[in-house]
Amino acid sequence: MQRSLVIDPGKCTGCLQCELACSYDNESIFNPSKSRIKVFSFHDKGRFVPYTCTQCDEAWCMKACPVDAISVDAASGAKIVSDELCVGCKVCTVACPFGTVNYNADTGKVIKCDLCGGDPECAKACPTDAIVFVDANWTGLERMRTWAEKTDAGQQASA
Amino acid sequence: MAWAKNILRVNLTKGTCTNEPLNMEWADKYLGQRGLATKYFVEEVDPKVDPLSPDNKLIMTTGPLTGTSASTAGRYSVVTKGALTGAIACSNSGGFFGNEMKNAGYDMIIFEGKAKTPVYLFIDDDDARLLDAGEIWGKSVWDTEDWIKEHHQDPMIRVASIGVSGEKGVLFACVVNDYHRAAGRSGVGTVMGSKNLKAVAIRGTKGVQVKDYKRFMEATAAAKKVLAENAVTGEGLPAYGTQVLMNVINETGALPTRNHQTVQFEGAHAISAEAMVEPRKSDGKPNLVRNGACFGCTIACGRISSIDRTHYTVAERPQYQIASGGLEYEAAWALGAATGVDDLDALTFANFICNEQGYDPISFGATVAAAMEMYETGVIDDKVTGGIELKFGNERALTELAELCGRGEGFGAEIGLGSRRLCEKYGHPELSMAVKSQEFPAYDSRGIQGMGLTYATSNRGACHLRSYTVASEVLGIPEKTDPHSTEGKAGLVKAFQDATAAFDSSGTCIFTSFAWTLEDVAPQVDAACEGEWTAEKLLEVGERVWNLERQFNNAAGFTAKDDNLPARLLKDAAKVGPAKGLTNQLDKMLPEYYELRGWTSDGVPTNETLNRLSL
């Protein structure tokens, strides 16, 4: 079964444990500035919103890459950058409509979420389940369950 | 490892920024943050120094765990000689600034001297420069932070700054980072202002390493589990924040009310955590928007609040119709119960102003309370207050003074003196509810005896964050003791003081200690840092730090006479509630405390004690 990262900003407290886990897994150091997932704080609205690559099926980054450095991992569906092939031209960062592919000036390569080989560290590190890794075909299941319960409660009350 | 092993020394007089290696011998004895920065401070600064002179120094400091994935490990502290107290000051703050400092490659930043004109320190990893603050001097904390991010075209910069109150010499000004997290007490922001230093802006991209990653991940995961499964850190604090205490402490009969005239507040519920989640009439939304975390914190006790848009404070002022840092328990008490004001929106507004202009809501609210008592007893009148009707319970007086104090204007400037100086000025020093010139926080020591000893002996003046015996005496953590009894409290206070100093020196938040002991901290520090770190060694560091702070204060001129409480708490018995008839029995606890500490009856560490602690 293929899985997807599902993010619920309503549960996010903005603690950045996901960024710490991501940078440690990818860079072997705690360094939020090298995280593939970013948490945005809209401080005067009281909103914290994690954001990362959604692994598009027809990935613009992959199609734009002139040296075929981005490939699909068949098992996880992740679009993965090969550091061997990447020449740091940054065309993928322009092509991505969501901004989730970014250049790392320290290495001269681009970085993006690779789903940690199918077991994303950000989801494991999240203390509030704001980031979960679930069945790619049923990312709406939990939300449906919540509304199913609410609908049923309403019907019971009116009955 | 864990430590960046690098210090930035900023000489404001000369305008220079230089790097120097961290003294690792001291790091092994004082760990980091509160302990290590205090060691640097006492080595470099004359204890008799005037806090507001260029000869005073100010240190921003992280702990070894700061910036790692240990829960709550984003803390930093500001260490200096306090403007309010004249004692050693160490004010701790969360948010994201400490992590950024560490990521830029600095364990601490030592500021010395005084800039000729207002400046701010800008750090982009190795690039550290003092820049002209002419355009932001006179701006609020909020506007300063926005200006710096726009000016440098970098929204990821983290900023710690002072507001107008810190520029104008309000003696309890804070250093505020990330809009509403503050190094709050003792006037550390006033010292920063006296140096013409408006802000510190940092962008750090180097990362933080630990000694043994595998062991560190295991230790931090186990410790996070302890926090998640604990009723206080896993349920109470995330849902209600520290405000969960308002009704509890009121029922305990230890909620200081109207300048400590009584110990229970009839309006407590209206300003409690429970009230913050009730939908209001105007828009059906509650005061609490959501909880928010500091860097790396898996507790997330922070309150993000909004004010009723129809409330008089904001109806005509859309800039305050936002979500921002809401009431924590101590602020809600000081702005509310201490002043007799039970209007939740007025308190939230005053709290916003405290954050926006950078001053301590505890000292502010408590000083307003003292002024209210002087007003009601005719000691001061409308001429003094500038026409403000300063009666207990008058929310409009509170919010007007909050704005005046924020700008250092009118009677707000006099409130900015703090209660000790204000009450002395008008001939009634006995009405100042303070120790070492710092106002009490939200626990009346007649109803919680151990807190009397906590306040009297706190190295930074009255404070709950030096030994929170409320945990034991009220909440039963780690075990329940009788809040009305003095028995065993000397030992309890000493144990809490030493452990707290160790937590503070690690870079983690003291709120973890509702669930963690040093046995939980030690494996995390040990996996992160060079050397061997056991709970015993951490406790020894804590005791060493406590004695070092004490030595500084003694050398600064404090004596055993200053380990005291206002007569009101020692002579006027509580009138109501479970503690009715009780005064604080400090004299029963203090001699035993000195003895346990290994101090003389004059409160001076003996040579034997100093030798034992390698001081």
mmCIF file with all atom_site columns, N, CA and C in Angstrom, chain B residues 273-321:
data_model
loop_
_atom_site.group_PDB
_atom_site.id
_atom_site.type_symbol
_atom_site.label_atom_id
_atom_site.label_alt_id
_atom_site.label_comp_id
_atom_site.label_asym_id
_atom_site.label_entity_id
_atom_site.label_seq_id
_atom_site.pdbx_PDB_ins_code
_atom_site.Cartn_x
_atom_site.Cartn_y
_atom_site.Cartn_z
_atom_site.occupancy
_atom_site.B_iso_or_equiv
_atom_site.pdbx_formal_charge
_atom_site.auth_seq_id
_atom_site.auth_comp_id
_atom_site.auth_asym_id
_atom_site.auth_atom_id
_atom_site.pdbx_PDB_model_num
ATOM 1   N N  . ALA B 1 273 ? -8.368  29.824 33.453 1.00 0.00 ? 273 ALA B N  1
ATOM 2   C CA . ALA B 1 273 ? -8.248  29.041 32.215 1.00 0.00 ? 273 ALA B CA 1
ATOM 3   C C  . ALA B 1 273 ? -9.618  28.598 31.730 1.00 0.00 ? 273 ALA B C  1
ATOM 4   N N  . GLU B 1 274 ? -10.475 28.238 32.667 1.00 0.00 ? 274 GLU B N  1
ATOM 5   C CA . GLU B 1 274 ? -11.821 27.782 32.306 1.00 0.00 ? 274 GLU B CA 1
ATOM 6   C C  . GLU B 1 274 ? -12.585 28.908 31.608 1.00 0.00 ? 274 GLU B C  1
ATOM 7   N N  . ALA B 1 275 ? -12.414 30.155 32.097 1.00 0.00 ? 275 ALA B N  1
ATOM 8   C CA . ALA B 1 275 ? -13.094 31.292 31.467 1.00 0.00 ? 275 ALA B CA 1
ATOM 9   C C  . ALA B 1 275 ? -12.510 31.573 30.083 1.00 0.00 ? 275 ALA B C  1
ATOM 10  N N  . MET B 1 276 ? -11.221 31.277 29.912 1.00 0.00 ? 276 MET B N  1
ATOM 11  C CA . MET B 1 276 ? -10.577 31.557 28.615 1.00 0.00 ? 276 MET B CA 1
ATOM 12  C C  . MET B 1 276 ? -11.096 30.669 27.492 1.00 0.00 ? 276 MET B C  1
ATOM 13  N N  . VAL B 1 277 ? -11.731 29.551 27.827 1.00 0.00 ? 277 VAL B N  1
ATOM 14  C CA . VAL B 1 277 ? -12.262 28.679 26.766 1.00 0.00 ? 277 VAL B CA 1
ATOM 15  C C  . VAL B 1 277 ? -13.780 28.786 26.608 1.00 0.00 ? 277 VAL B C  1
ATOM 16  N N  . GLU B 1 278 ? -14.405 29.647 27.409 1.00 0.00 ? 278 GLU B N  1
ATOM 17  C CA . GLU B 1 278 ? -15.863 29.835 27.268 1.00 0.00 ? 278 GLU B CA 1
ATOM 18  C C  . GLU B 1 278 ? -16.161 30.761 26.087 1.00 0.00 ? 278 GLU B C  1
ATOM 19  N N  . PRO B 1 279 ? -17.121 30.399 25.233 1.00 0.00 ? 279 PRO B N  1
ATOM 20  C CA . PRO B 1 279 ? -17.476 31.302 24.121 1.00 0.00 ? 279 PRO B CA 1
ATOM 21  C C  . PRO B 1 279 ? -18.015 32.632 24.666 1.00 0.00 ? 279 PRO B C  1
ATOM 22  N N  . ARG B 1 280 ? -17.573 33.737 24.044 1.00 0.00 ? 280 ARG B N  1
ATOM 23  C CA . ARG B 1 280 ? -18.076 35.028 24.523 1.00 0.00 ? 280 ARG B CA 1
ATOM 24  C C  . ARG B 1 280 ? -19.336 35.412 23.750 1.00 0.00 ? 280 ARG B C  1
ATOM 25  N N  . LYS B 1 281 ? -20.054 36.379 24.311 1.00 0.00 ? 281 LYS B N  1
ATOM 26  C CA . LYS B 1 281 ? -21.364 36.721 23.745 1.00 0.00 ? 281 LYS B CA 1
ATOM 27  C C  . LYS B 1 281 ? -21.267 37.358 22.365 1.00 0.00 ? 281 LYS B C  1
ATOM 28  N N  . SER B 1 282 ? -20.270 38.234 22.158 1.00 0.00 ? 282 SER B N  1
ATOM 29  C CA . SER B 1 282 ? -20.266 39.036 20.928 1.00 0.00 ? 282 SER B CA 1
ATOM 30  C C  . SER B 1 282 ? -20.096 38.200 19.660 1.00 0.00 ? 282 SER B C  1
ATOM 31  N N  . ASP B 1 283 ? -19.148 37.254 19.670 1.00 0.00 ? 283 ASP B N  1
ATOM 32  C CA . ASP B 1 283 ? -18.891 36.511 18.437 1.00 0.00 ? 283 ASP B CA 1
ATOM 33  C C  . ASP B 1 283 ? -18.876 35.000 18.627 1.00 0.00 ? 283 ASP B C  1
ATOM 34  N N  . GLY B 1 284 ? -19.188 34.549 19.818 1.00 0.00 ? 284 GLY B N  1
ATOM 35  C CA . GLY B 1 284 ? -19.264 33.114 20.064 1.00 0.00 ? 284 GLY B CA 1
ATOM 36  C C  . GLY B 1 284 ? -17.915 32.412 20.128 1.00 0.00 ? 284 GLY B C  1
ATOM 37  N N  . LYS B 1 285 ? -16.834 33.201 20.047 1.00 0.00 ? 285 LYS B N  1
ATOM 38  C CA . LYS B 1 285 ? -15.497 32.600 20.100 1.00 0.00 ? 285 LYS B CA 1
ATOM 39  C C  . LYS B 1 285 ? -14.912 32.772 21.499 1.00 0.00 ? 285 LYS B C  1
ATOM 40  N N  . PRO B 1 286 ? -14.078 31.827 21.919 1.00 0.00 ? 286 PRO B N  1
ATOM 41  C CA . PRO B 1 286 ? -13.443 31.995 23.226 1.00 0.00 ? 286 PRO B CA 1
ATOM 42  C C  . PRO B 1 286 ? -12.210 32.897 23.148 1.00 0.00 ? 286 PRO B C  1
ATOM 43  N N  . ASN B 1 287 ? -11.736 33.344 24.309 1.00 0.00 ? 287 ASN B N  1
ATOM 44  C CA . ASN B 1 287 ? -10.510 34.140 24.409 1.00 0.00 ? 287 ASN B CA 1
ATOM 45  C C  . ASN B 1 287 ? -9.317  33.357 23.856 1.00 0.00 ? 287 ASN B C  1
ATOM 46  N N  . LEU B 1 288 ? -9.269  32.060 24.194 1.00 0.00 ? 288 LEU B N  1
ATOM 47  C CA . LEU B 1 288 ? -8.141  31.222 23.766 1.00 0.00 ? 288 LEU B CA 1
ATOM 48  C C  . LEU B 1 288 ? -8.310  30.812 22.309 1.00 0.00 ? 288 LEU B C  1
ATOM 49  N N  . VAL B 1 289 ? -7.347  31.199 21.465 1.00 0.00 ? 289 VAL B N  1
ATOM 50  C CA . VAL B 1 289 ? -7.391  30.801 20.060 1.00 0.00 ? 289 VAL B CA 1
ATOM 51  C C  . VAL B 1 289 ? -6.830  29.392 19.921 1.00 0.00 ? 289 VAL B C  1
ATOM 52  N N  . ARG B 1 290 ? -5.670  29.159 20.545 1.00 0.00 ? 290 ARG B N  1
ATOM 53  C CA . ARG B 1 290 ? -5.084  27.827 20.562 1.00 0.00 ? 290 ARG B CA 1
ATOM 54  C C  . ARG B 1 290 ? -3.850  27.832 21.457 1.00 0.00 ? 290 ARG B C  1
ATOM 55  N N  . ASN B 1 291 ? -3.293  26.636 21.668 1.00 0.00 ? 291 ASN B N  1
ATOM 56  C CA . ASN B 1 291 ? -2.023  26.580 22.397 1.00 0.00 ? 291 ASN B CA 1
ATOM 57  C C  . ASN B 1 291 ? -0.873  26.611 21.399 1.00 0.00 ? 291 ASN B C  1
ATOM 58  N N  . GLY B 1 292 ? 0.243   27.124 21.831 1.00 0.00 ? 292 GLY B N  1
ATOM 59  C CA . GLY B 1 292 ? 1.405   27.218 20.957 1.00 0.00 ? 292 GLY B CA 1
ATOM 60  C C  . GLY B 1 292 ? 2.650   26.767 21.693 1.00 0.00 ? 292 GLY B C  1
ATOM 61  N N  . ALA B 1 293 ? 3.583   26.184 20.930 1.00 0.00 ? 293 ALA B N  1
ATOM 62  C CA . ALA B 1 293 ? 4.803   25.652 21.546 1.00 0.00 ? 293 ALA B CA 1
ATOM 63  C C  . ALA B 1 293 ? 5.985   26.581 21.325 1.00 0.00 ? 293 ALA B C  1
ATOM 64  N N  . CYS B 1 294 ? 6.938   26.527 22.240 1.00 0.00 ? 294 CYS B N  1
ATOM 65  C CA . CYS B 1 294 ? 8.260   27.087 21.998 1.00 0.00 ? 294 CYS B CA 1
ATOM 66  C C  . CYS B 1 294 ? 9.056   26.042 21.198 1.00 0.00 ? 294 CYS B C  1
ATOM 67  N N  . PHE B 1 295 ? 10.256  26.411 20.795 1.00 0.00 ? 295 PHE B N  1
ATOM 68  C CA . PHE B 1 295 ? 11.096  25.513 19.995 1.00 0.00 ? 295 PHE B CA 1
ATOM 69  C C  . PHE B 1 295 ? 11.255  24.148 20.665 1.00 0.00 ? 295 PHE B C  1
ATOM 70  N N  . GLY B 1 296 ? 10.939  23.111 19.910 1.00 0.00 ? 296 GLY B N  1
ATOM 71  C CA . GLY B 1 296 ? 11.199  21.746 20.367 1.00 0.00 ? 296 GLY B CA 1
ATOM 72  C C  . GLY B 1 296 ? 10.331  21.258 21.505 1.00 0.00 ? 296 GLY B C  1
ATOM 73  N N  . CYS B 1 297 ? 9.321   22.033 21.892 1.00 0.00 ? 297 CYS B N  1
ATOM 74  C CA . CYS B 1 297 ? 8.558   21.658 23.089 1.00 0.00 ? 297 CYS B CA 1
ATOM 75  C C  . CYS B 1 297 ? 7.392   20.747 22.753 1.00 0.00 ? 297 CYS B C  1
ATOM 76  N N  . THR B 1 298 ? 7.349   19.593 23.403 1.00 0.00 ? 298 THR B N  1
ATOM 77  C CA . THR B 1 298 ? 6.255   18.657 23.176 1.00 0.00 ? 298 THR B CA 1
ATOM 78  C C  . THR B 1 298 ? 5.133   18.843 24.211 1.00 0.00 ? 298 THR B C  1
ATOM 79  N N  . ILE B 1 299 ? 5.275   19.863 25.087 1.00 0.00 ? 299 ILE B N  1
ATOM 80  C CA . ILE B 1 299 ? 4.187   20.179 26.033 1.00 0.00 ? 299 ILE B CA 1
ATOM 81  C C  . ILE B 1 299 ? 3.238   21.194 25.385 1.00 0.00 ? 299 ILE B C  1
ATOM 82  N N  . ALA B 1 300 ? 3.792   22.314 24.940 1.00 0.00 ? 300 ALA B N  1
ATOM 83  C CA . ALA B 1 300 ? 3.019   23.379 24.280 1.00 0.00 ? 300 ALA B CA 1
ATOM 84  C C  . ALA B 1 300 ? 2.008   24.020 25.207 1.00 0.00 ? 300 ALA B C  1
ATOM 85  N N  . CYS B 1 301 ? 2.501   24.646 26.278 1.00 0.00 ? 301 CYS B N  1
ATOM 86  C CA . CYS B 1 301 ? 1.604   25.286 27.258 1.00 0.00 ? 301 CYS B CA 1
ATOM 87  C C  . CYS B 1 301 ? 1.231   26.701 26.856 1.00 0.00 ? 301 CYS B C  1
ATOM 88  N N  . GLY B 1 302 ? 1.921   27.288 25.867 1.00 0.00 ? 302 GLY B N  1
ATOM 89  C CA . GLY B 1 302 ? 1.730   28.702 25.542 1.00 0.00 ? 302 GLY B CA 1
ATOM 90  C C  . GLY B 1 302 ? 0.305   29.025 25.117 1.00 0.00 ? 302 GLY B C  1
ATOM 91  N N  . ARG B 1 303 ? -0.158  30.188 25.522 1.00 0.00 ? 303 ARG B N  1
ATOM 92  C CA . ARG B 1 303 ? -1.519  30.620 25.169 1.00 0.00 ? 303 ARG B CA 1
ATOM 93  C C  . ARG B 1 303 ? -1.476  31.612 24.015 1.00 0.00 ? 303 ARG B C  1
ATOM 94  N N  . ILE B 1 304 ? -2.287  31.390 23.007 1.00 0.00 ? 304 ILE B N  1
ATOM 95  C CA . ILE B 1 304 ? -2.489  32.374 21.944 1.00 0.00 ? 304 ILE B CA 1
ATOM 96  C C  . ILE B 1 304 ? -3.933  32.840 22.087 1.00 0.00 ? 304 ILE B C  1
ATOM 97  N N  . SER B 1 305 ? -4.111  34.122 22.342 1.00 0.00 ? 305 SER B N  1
ATOM 98  C CA . SER B 1 305 ? -5.441  34.642 22.687 1.00 0.00 ? 305 SER B CA 1
ATOM 99  C C  . SER B 1 305 ? -5.870  35.769 21.773 1.00 0.00 ? 305 SER B C  1
ATOM 100 N N  . SER B 1 306 ? -7.168  36.062 21.829 1.00 0.00 ? 306 SER B N  1
ATOM 101 C CA . SER B 1 306 ? -7.688  37.243 21.143 1.00 0.00 ? 306 SER B CA 1
ATOM 102 C C  . SER B 1 306 ? -8.606  37.989 22.102 1.00 0.00 ? 306 SER B C  1
ATOM 103 N N  . ILE B 1 307 ? -8.779  39.269 21.821 1.00 0.00 ? 307 ILE B N  1
ATOM 104 C CA . ILE B 1 307 ? -9.633  40.122 22.651 1.00 0.00 ? 307 ILE B CA 1
ATOM 105 C C  . ILE B 1 307 ? -10.967 40.327 21.935 1.00 0.00 ? 307 ILE B C  1
ATOM 106 N N  . ASP B 1 308 ? -12.041 40.322 22.699 1.00 0.00 ? 308 ASP B N  1
ATOM 107 C CA . ASP B 1 308 ? -13.378 40.603 22.165 1.00 0.00 ? 308 ASP B CA 1
ATOM 108 C C  . ASP B 1 308 ? -13.332 41.921 21.373 1.00 0.00 ? 308 ASP B C  1
ATOM 109 N N  . ARG B 1 309 ? -13.712 41.850 20.087 1.00 0.00 ? 309 ARG B N  1
ATOM 110 C CA . ARG B 1 309 ? -13.590 43.037 19.230 1.00 0.00 ? 309 ARG B CA 1
ATOM 111 C C  . ARG B 1 309 ? -14.492 44.191 19.650 1.00 0.00 ? 309 ARG B C  1
ATOM 112 N N  . THR B 1 310 ? -15.472 43.892 20.483 1.00 0.00 ? 310 THR B N  1
ATOM 113 C CA . THR B 1 310 ? -16.352 44.976 20.933 1.00 0.00 ? 310 THR B CA 1
ATOM 114 C C  . THR B 1 310 ? -15.866 45.577 22.253 1.00 0.00 ? 310 THR B C  1
ATOM 115 N N  . HIS B 1 311 ? -14.791 45.040 22.801 1.00 0.00 ? 311 HIS B N  1
ATOM 116 C CA . HIS B 1 311 ? -14.294 45.525 24.097 1.00 0.00 ? 311 HIS B CA 1
ATOM 117 C C  . HIS B 1 311 ? -13.718 46.936 23.954 1.00 0.00 ? 311 HIS B C  1
ATOM 118 N N  . TYR B 1 312 ? -13.856 47.754 25.007 1.00 0.00 ? 312 TYR B N  1
ATOM 119 C CA . TYR B 1 312 ? -13.437 49.159 24.908 1.00 0.00 ? 312 TYR B CA 1
ATOM 120 C C  . TYR B 1 312 ? -11.956 49.318 24.536 1.00 0.00 ? 312 TYR B C  1
ATOM 121 N N  . THR B 1 313 ? -11.131 48.343 24.904 1.00 0.00 ? 313 THR B N  1
ATOM 122 C CA . THR B 1 313 ? -9.695  48.486 24.660 1.00 0.00 ? 313 THR B CA 1
ATOM 123 C C  . THR B 1 313 ? -9.329  48.408 23.185 1.00 0.00 ? 313 THR B C  1
ATOM 124 N N  . VAL B 1 314 ? -10.110 47.665 22.390 1.00 0.00 ? 314 VAL B N  1
ATOM 125 C CA . VAL B 1 314 ? -9.701  47.415 21.004 1.00 0.00 ? 314 VAL B CA 1
ATOM 126 C C  . VAL B 1 314 ? -10.743 47.797 19.954 1.00 0.00 ? 314 VAL B C  1
ATOM 127 N N  . ALA B 1 315 ? -11.931 48.188 20.388 1.00 0.00 ? 315 ALA B N  1
ATOM 128 C CA . ALA B 1 315 ? -13.024 48.429 19.436 1.00 0.00 ? 315 ALA B CA 1
ATOM 129 C C  . ALA B 1 315 ? -12.610 49.399 18.329 1.00 0.00 ? 315 ALA B C  1
ATOM 130 N N  . GLU B 1 316 ? -11.839 50.426 18.703 1.00 0.00 ? 316 GLU B N  1
ATOM 131 C CA . GLU B 1 316 ? -11.408 51.428 17.714 1.00 0.00 ? 316 GLU B CA 1
ATOM 132 C C  . GLU B 1 316 ? -9.980  51.183 17.234 1.00 0.00 ? 316 GLU B C  1
ATOM 133 N N  . ARG B 1 317 ? -9.400  50.054 17.639 1.00 0.00 ? 317 ARG B N  1
ATOM 134 C CA . ARG B 1 317 ? -7.978  49.861 17.337 1.00 0.00 ? 317 ARG B CA 1
ATOM 135 C C  . ARG B 1 317 ? -7.747  48.476 16.717 1.00 0.00 ? 317 ARG B C  1
ATOM 136 N N  . PRO B 1 318 ? -7.932  48.386 15.400 1.00 0.00 ? 318 PRO B N  1
ATOM 137 C CA . PRO B 1 318 ? -7.836  47.079 14.726 1.00 0.00 ? 318 PRO B CA 1
ATOM 138 C C  . PRO B 1 318 ? -6.480  46.404 14.887 1.00 0.00 ? 318 PRO B C  1
ATOM 139 N N  . GLN B 1 319 ? -5.418  47.199 15.166 1.00 0.00 ? 319 GLN B N  1
ATOM 140 C CA . GLN B 1 319 ? -4.101  46.563 15.291 1.00 0.00 ? 319 GLN B CA 1
ATOM 141 C C  . GLN B 1 319 ? -4.027  45.589 16.461 1.00 0.00 ? 319 GLN B C  1
ATOM 142 N N  . TYR B 1 320 ? -4.957  45.708 17.399 1.00 0.00 ? 320 TYR B N  1
ATOM 143 C CA . TYR B 1 320 ? -4.984  44.767 18.528 1.00 0.00 ? 320 TYR B CA 1
ATOM 144 C C  . TYR B 1 320 ? -6.053  43.685 18.369 1.00 0.00 ? 320 TYR B C  1
ATOM 145 N N  . GLN B 1 321 ? -6.755  43.717 17.233 1.00 0.00 ? 321 GLN B N  1
ATOM 146 C CA . GLN B 1 321 ? -7.764  42.680 16.984 1.00 0.00 ? 321 GLN B CA 1
ATOM 147 C C  . GLN B 1 321 ? -7.096  41.491 16.301 1.00 0.00 ? 321 GLN B C  1
#
